[in-house]
Coordinates of C-alpha atoms and ligand atoms in Angstrom, one line a residue:
X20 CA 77.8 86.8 116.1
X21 CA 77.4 83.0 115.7
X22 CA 76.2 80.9 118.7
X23 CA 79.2 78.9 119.4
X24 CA 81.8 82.1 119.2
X25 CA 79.6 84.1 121.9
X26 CA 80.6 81.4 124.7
X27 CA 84.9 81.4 123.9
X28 CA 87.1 84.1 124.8
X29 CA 89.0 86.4 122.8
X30 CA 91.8 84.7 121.8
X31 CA 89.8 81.6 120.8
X32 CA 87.6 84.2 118.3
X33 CA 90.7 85.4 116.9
X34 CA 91.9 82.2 115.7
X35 CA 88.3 80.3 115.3
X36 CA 85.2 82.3 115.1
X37 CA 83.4 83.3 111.5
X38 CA 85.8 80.2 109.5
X39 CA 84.5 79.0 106.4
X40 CA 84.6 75.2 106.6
X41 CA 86.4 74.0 103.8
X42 CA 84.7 71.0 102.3
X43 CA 86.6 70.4 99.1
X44 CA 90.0 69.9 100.5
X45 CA 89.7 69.8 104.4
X46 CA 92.2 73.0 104.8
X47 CA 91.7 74.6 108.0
X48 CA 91.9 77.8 106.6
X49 CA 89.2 79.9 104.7
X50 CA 90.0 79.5 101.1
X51 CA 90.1 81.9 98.8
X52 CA 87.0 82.3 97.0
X53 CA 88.6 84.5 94.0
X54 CA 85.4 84.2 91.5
X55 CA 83.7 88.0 90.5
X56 CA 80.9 85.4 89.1
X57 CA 79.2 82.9 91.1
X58 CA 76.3 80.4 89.4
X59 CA 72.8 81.3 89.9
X60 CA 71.3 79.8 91.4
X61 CA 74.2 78.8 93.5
X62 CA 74.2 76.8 97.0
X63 CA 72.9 79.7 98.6
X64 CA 70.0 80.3 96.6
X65 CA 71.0 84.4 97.0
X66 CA 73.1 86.1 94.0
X67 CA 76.7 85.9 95.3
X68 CA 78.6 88.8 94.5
X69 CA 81.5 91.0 95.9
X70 CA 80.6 94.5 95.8
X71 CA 77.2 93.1 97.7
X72 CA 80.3 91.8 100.7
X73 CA 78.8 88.3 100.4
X74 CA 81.3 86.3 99.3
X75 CA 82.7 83.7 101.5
X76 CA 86.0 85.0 102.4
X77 CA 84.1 88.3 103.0
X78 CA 81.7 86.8 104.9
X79 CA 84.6 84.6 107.2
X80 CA 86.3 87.8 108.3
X81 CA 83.5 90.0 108.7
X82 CA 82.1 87.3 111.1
X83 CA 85.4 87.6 113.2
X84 CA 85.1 91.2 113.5
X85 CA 81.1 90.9 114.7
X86 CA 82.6 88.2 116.8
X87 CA 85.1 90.1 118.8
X88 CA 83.0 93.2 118.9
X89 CA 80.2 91.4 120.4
X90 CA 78.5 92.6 117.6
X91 CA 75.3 91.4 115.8
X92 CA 76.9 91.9 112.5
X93 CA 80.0 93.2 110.8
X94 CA 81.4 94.7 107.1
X95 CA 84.5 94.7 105.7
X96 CA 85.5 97.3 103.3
X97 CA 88.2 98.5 100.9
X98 CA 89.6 101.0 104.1
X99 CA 88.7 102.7 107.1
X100 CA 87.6 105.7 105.2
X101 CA 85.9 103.7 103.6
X102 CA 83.9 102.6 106.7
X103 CA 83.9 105.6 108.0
X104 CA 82.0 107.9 105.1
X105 CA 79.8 104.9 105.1
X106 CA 77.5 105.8 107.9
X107 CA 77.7 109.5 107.2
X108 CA 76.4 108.1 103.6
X109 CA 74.1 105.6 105.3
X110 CA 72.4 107.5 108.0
X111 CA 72.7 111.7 107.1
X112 CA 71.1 113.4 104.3
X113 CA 70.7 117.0 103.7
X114 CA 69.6 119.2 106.6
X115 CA 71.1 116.6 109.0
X116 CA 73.1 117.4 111.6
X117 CA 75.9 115.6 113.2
X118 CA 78.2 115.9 116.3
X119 CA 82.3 115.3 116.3
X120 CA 85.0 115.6 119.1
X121 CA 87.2 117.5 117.8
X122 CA 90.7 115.0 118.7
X123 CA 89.9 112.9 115.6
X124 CA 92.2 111.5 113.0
X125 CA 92.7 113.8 110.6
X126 CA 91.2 112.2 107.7
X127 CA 88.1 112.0 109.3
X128 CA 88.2 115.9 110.1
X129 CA 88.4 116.5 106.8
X130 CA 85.4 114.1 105.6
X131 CA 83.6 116.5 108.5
X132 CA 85.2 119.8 107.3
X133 CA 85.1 119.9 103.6
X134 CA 82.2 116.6 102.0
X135 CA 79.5 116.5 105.1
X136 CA 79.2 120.7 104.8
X137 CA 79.1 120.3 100.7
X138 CA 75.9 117.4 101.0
X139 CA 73.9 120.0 102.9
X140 CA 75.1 118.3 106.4
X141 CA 75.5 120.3 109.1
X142 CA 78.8 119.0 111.6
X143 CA 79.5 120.8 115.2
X144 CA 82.7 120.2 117.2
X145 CA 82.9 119.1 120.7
X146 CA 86.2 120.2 121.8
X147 CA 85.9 118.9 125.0
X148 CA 85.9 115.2 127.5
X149 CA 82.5 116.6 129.1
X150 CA 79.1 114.6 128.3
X151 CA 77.2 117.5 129.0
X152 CA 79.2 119.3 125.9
X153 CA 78.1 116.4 124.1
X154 CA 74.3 116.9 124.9
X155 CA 74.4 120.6 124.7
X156 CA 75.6 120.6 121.0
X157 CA 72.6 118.4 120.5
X158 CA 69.7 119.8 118.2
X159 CA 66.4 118.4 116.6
X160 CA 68.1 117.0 113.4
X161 CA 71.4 115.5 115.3
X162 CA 71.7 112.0 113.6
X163 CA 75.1 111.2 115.5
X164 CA 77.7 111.7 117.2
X165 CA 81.0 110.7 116.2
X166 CA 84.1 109.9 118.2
X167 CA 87.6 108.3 119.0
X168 CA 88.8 106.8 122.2
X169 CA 91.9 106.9 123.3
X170 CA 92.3 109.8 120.3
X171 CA 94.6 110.1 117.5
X172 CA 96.6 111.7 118.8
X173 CA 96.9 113.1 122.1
X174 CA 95.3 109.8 123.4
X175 CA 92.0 111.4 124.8
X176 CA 89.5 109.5 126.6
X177 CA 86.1 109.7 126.1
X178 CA 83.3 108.1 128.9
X179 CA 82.0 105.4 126.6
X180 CA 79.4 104.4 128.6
X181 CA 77.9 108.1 129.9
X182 CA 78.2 109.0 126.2
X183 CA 76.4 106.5 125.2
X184 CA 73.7 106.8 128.0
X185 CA 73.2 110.1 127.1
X186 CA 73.0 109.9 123.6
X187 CA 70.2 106.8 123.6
X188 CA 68.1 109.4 126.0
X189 CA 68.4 111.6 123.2
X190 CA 67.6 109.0 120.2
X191 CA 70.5 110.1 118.3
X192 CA 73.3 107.2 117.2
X193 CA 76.7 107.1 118.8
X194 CA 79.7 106.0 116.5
X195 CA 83.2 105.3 117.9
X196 CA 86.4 104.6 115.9
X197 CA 88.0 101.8 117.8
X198 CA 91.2 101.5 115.8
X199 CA 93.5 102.3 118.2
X200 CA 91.8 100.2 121.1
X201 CA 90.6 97.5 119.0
X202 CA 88.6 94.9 119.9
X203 CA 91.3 93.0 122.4
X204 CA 91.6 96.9 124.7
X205 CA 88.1 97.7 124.4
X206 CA 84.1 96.8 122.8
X207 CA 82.0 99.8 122.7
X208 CA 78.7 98.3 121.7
X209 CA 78.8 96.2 125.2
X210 CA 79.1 100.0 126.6
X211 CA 76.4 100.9 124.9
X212 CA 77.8 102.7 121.1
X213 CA 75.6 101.6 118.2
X214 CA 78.7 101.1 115.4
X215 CA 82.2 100.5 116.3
X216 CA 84.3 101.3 113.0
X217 CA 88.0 100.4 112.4
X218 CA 90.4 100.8 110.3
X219 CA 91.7 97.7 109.7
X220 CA 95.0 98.6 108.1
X221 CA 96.5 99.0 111.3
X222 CA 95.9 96.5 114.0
X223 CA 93.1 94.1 112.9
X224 CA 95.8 93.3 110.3
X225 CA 98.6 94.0 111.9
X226 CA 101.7 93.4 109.3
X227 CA 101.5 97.0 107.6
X228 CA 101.1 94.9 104.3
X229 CA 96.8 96.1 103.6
X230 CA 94.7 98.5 103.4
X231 CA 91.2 98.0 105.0
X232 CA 88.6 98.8 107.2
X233 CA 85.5 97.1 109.0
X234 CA 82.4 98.2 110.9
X235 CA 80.0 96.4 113.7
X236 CA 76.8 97.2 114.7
X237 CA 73.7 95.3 115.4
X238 CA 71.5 93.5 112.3
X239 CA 69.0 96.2 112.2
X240 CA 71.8 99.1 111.9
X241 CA 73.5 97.1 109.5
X242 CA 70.6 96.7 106.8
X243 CA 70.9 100.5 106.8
X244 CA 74.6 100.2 105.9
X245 CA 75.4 97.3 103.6
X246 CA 73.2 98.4 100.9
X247 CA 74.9 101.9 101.0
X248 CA 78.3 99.9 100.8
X249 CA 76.5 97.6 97.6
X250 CA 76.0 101.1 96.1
X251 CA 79.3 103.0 96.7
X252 CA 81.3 99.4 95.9
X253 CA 84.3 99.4 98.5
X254 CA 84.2 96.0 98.5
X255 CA 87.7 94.3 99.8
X256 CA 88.8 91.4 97.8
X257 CA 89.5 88.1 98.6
X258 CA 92.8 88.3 98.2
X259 CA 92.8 90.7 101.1
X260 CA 90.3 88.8 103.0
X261 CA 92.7 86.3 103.7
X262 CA 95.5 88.4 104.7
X263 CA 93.3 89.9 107.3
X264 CA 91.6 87.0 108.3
X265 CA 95.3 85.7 108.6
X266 CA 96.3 88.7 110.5
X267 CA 93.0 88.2 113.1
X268 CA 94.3 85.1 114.5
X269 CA 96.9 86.5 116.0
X270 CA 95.5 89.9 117.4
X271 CA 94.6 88.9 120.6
X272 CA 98.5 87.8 121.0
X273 CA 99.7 91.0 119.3
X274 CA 98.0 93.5 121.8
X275 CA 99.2 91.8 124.8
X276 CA 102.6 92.3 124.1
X277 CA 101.9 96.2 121.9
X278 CA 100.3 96.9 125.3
X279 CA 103.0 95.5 127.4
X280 CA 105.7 97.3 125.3
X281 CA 103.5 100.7 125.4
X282 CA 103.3 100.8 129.0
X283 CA 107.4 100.5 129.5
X284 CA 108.0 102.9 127.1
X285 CA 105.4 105.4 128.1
X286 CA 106.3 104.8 131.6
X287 CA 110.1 105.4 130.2
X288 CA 109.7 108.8 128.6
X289 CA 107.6 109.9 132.0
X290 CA 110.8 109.5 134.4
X291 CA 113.2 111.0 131.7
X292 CA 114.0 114.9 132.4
X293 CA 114.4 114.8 128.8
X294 CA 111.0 114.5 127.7
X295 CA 108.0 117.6 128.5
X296 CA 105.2 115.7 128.1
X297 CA 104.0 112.0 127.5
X298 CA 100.2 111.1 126.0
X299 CA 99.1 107.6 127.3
X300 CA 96.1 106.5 128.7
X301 CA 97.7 103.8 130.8
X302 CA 100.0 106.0 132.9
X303 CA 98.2 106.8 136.5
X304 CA 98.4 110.9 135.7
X305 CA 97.0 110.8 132.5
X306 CA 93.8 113.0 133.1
X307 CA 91.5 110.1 132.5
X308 CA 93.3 106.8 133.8
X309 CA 90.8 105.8 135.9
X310 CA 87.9 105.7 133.0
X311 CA 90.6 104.4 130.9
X312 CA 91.2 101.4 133.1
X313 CA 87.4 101.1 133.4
X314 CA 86.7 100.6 129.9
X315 CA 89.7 99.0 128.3
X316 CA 91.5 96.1 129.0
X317 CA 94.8 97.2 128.0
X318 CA 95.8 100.5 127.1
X319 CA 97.0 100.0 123.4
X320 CA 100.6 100.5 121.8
X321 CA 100.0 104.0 120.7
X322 CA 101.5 107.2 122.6
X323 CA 102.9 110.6 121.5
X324 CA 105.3 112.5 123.7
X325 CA 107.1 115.8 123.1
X326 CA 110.8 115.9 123.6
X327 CA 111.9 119.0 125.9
X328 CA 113.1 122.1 123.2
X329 CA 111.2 122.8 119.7
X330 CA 110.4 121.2 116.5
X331 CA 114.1 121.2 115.5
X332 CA 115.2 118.9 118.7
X333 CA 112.6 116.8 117.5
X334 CA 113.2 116.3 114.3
X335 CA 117.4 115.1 115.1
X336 CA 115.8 112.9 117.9
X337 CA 113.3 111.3 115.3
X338 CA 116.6 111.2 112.6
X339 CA 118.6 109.1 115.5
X340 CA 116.2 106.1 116.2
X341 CA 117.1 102.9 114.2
X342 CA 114.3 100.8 115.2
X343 CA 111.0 103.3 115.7
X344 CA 111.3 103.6 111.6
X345 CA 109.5 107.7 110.3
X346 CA 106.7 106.4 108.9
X347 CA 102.8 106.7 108.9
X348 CA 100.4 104.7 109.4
X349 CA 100.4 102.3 112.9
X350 CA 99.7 99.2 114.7
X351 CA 101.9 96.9 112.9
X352 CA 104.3 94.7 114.6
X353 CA 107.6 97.2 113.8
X354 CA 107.6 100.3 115.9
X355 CA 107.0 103.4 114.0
X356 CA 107.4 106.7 114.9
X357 CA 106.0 110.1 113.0
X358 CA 105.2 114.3 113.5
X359 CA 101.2 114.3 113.6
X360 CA 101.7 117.7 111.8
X361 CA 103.3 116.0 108.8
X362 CA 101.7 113.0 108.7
X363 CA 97.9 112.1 110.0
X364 CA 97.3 115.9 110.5
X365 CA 99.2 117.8 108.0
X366 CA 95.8 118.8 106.4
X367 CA 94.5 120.4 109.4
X368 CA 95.3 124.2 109.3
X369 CA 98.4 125.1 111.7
X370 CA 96.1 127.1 114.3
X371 CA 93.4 124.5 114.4
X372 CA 96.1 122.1 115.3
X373 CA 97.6 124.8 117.7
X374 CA 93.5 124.6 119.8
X375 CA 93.9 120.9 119.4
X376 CA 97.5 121.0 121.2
X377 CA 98.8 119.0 118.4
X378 CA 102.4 121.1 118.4
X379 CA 105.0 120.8 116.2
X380 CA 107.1 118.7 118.2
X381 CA 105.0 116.0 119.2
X382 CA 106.3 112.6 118.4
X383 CA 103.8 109.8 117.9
X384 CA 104.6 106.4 118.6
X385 CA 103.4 102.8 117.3
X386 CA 105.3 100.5 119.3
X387 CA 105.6 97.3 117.9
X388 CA 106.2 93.8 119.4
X389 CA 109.8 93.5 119.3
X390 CA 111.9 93.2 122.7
X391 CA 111.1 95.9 124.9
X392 CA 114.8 96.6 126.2
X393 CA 115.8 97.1 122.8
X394 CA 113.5 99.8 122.0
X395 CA 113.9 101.6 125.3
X396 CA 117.4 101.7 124.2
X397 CA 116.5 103.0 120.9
X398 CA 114.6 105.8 122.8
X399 CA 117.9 106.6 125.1
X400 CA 120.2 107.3 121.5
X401 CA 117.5 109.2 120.3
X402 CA 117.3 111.2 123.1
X403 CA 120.5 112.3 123.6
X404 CA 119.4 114.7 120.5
X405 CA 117.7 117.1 123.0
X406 CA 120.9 117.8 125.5
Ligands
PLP512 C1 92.2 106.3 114.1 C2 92.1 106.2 112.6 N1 90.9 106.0 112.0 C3 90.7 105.9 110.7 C4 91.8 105.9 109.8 C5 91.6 105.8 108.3 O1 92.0 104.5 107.9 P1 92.5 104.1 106.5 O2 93.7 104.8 106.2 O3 92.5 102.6 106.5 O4 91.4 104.6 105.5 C6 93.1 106.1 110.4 C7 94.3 106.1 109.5 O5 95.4 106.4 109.9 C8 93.2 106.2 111.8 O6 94.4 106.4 112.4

């Protein structure tokens, strides 16, 4: 993190912090730096390049990221996949073993279930909110342990800071997908995780309009990774630098109000006899509130809730909103709304969703930023499905 960026706050490092001066033309923005071929030796007296994620634009936003992760360093890549297999690629090699919660997006589980086994690496599942589970599924050759908080998506919590504890007792790396907190809810590495990853199609961007994905960790971590990103080349490009540089500057504004909206809502669906169960980390009986409220600022926009009756009421509430619009993906300013099993989970066999307690009728929610009354009404039609 530069100097000067480490003393504002966060909505200042939204808006200001890893800016490429421009000297040309005076713009205030980063400009885009669209050359594949750059002079050598150029300014910088290093080969400029953008699969080696050192072009300026690159550079600008990956700066913001480190910045508001209180991180030594930061990458941005072509998705959060993309960031994602990276340290699996950077850190495991054959006869490795690594440890995953189990309430993980399901992309990720299948990176764990079907390539890590395939390159020789072993993976054990912690299906479970207990440190000690953690520890126990510890063995000689654990490299890491892998996992989400709040949880895509039955909005688990995970003890950041014990986890984190534990594992640096253990000398084996702790990796947390911070998507759904991001950086505005919640930092890991001040907690004591080595790599935050994100990906940054949803929030860090914001608009639903790119495909990305970042990663922080301190410098020495990071000369590990980048030169395993050089090599597999998910390089973002500068066009999409700028759109999620542009959408940066305005994340710090965006959570407060996703979090605002979140909490009505939530708190909506809890009071409504229509409605068996609601899944966010900021209502006071969700089984980890009070670690929740300890380690986040906010509690995010994302919830899931299952209407009262089965998969059938569900599906005629989802077919009444008007503004939650079926879609995947999250954390853009329009609500969405979608069935786990169908969308970020349809690859996970129906009985392994069945331990997770992902059932068929759980509705997930992105709420957006629009006016909260309206999408509490929204919520009313659609509920009117289940009686
Ligand atoms: C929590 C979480 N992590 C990672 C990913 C993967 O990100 P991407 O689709 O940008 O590769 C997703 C995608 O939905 C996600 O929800």
């Amino acid at each position: 993190m530069a100097k000067e960026s480490s003393n504002w706050g966060l909505s200042t490092r939204c808006v200001h912090a890893g800016t490429f001066e421009d000297t040309m033309a005076g713009g205030v923005n980063t400009p885009i730096f669209a050359s594949s071929a750059f002079q050598v030796p150029g300014p910088t007296g290093r080969v400029v390049y953008p699969r080696y994620q050192n072009i300026p634009g690159q550079v600008a936003v990956a700066q913001k990221i480190a910045a508001l992760e209180n991180a030594q360093a930061g990458i941005v890549v072509s998705s959060g996949m993309a960031a994602i297999s990276s340290i699996f690629l950077a850190f495991c090699q054959t006869g490795d073993h690594v440890v995953l919660q189990s309430d993980l997006y399901g992309g990720t589980l299948g990176l764990a279930q079907r390539d890590l086994p395939r390159r020789g690496i072993d993976v054990s599942w912690v299906d479970s909110h207990r440190i000690e589970e953690f520890e126990a599924a510890l063995r000689p050759k654990t490299r890491l342990i892998y996992v989400e908080t709040p949880s895509n998506p039955l909005m688990k919590i995970l003890d950041l800071e014990a986890l984190a504890r534990m594992a640096q007792a253990r000398g084996v790396l702790t990796v947390v997908d911070n998507t759904f907190a991001t950086p505005i809810n919640q930092n890991p590495l001040d907690l004591g995780i080595d790599i935050v990853v994100h990906s940054g199609t949803k929030y860090l961007n914001g608009h639903s309009d790119l495909c990305c994905g970042a990663l922080a960790c301190r410098s020495t971590l990071m000369e590990t990774i980048a030169p395993v990103i050089s090599l597999y080349g998910p390089s973002l490009s500068p066009y999409d630098c700028f759109l999620l540089e542009r959408g940066l500057k305005t994340l710090a504004l965006r959570m407060a109000r996703h979090n605002q909206n979140a909490m009505a809502v939530a708190s909506y669906l809890a009071q409504d006899s229509r409605v068996a169960r609601v899944y966010y980390p900021g209502l006071t009986d969700h089984p980890k509130h009070a670690i929740a409220a300890r380690q986040m600022r906010g509690f995010g926009g994302m919830l899931s809730f299952e209407p009262k009756g089965n998969a059938e009421t569900a599906h005629r509430v989802m077919e009444r909103f008007t503004l939650f619009k079926p879609a995947v993906s999250l954390g853009g300013v329009e609500s969405l709304a979608c069935f786990p099993v169908e969308t970020s989970h349809a690859s996970v066999p129906p009985n392994q969703r069945e331990k997770m307690g992902i059932r068929d009728n759980l509705i997930r929610l992105s709420v957006g930023i629009e006016d909260t009354e309206d999408l509490l009404k929204d919520l009313d039609r659609a509920l009117q499905a289940t009686v």
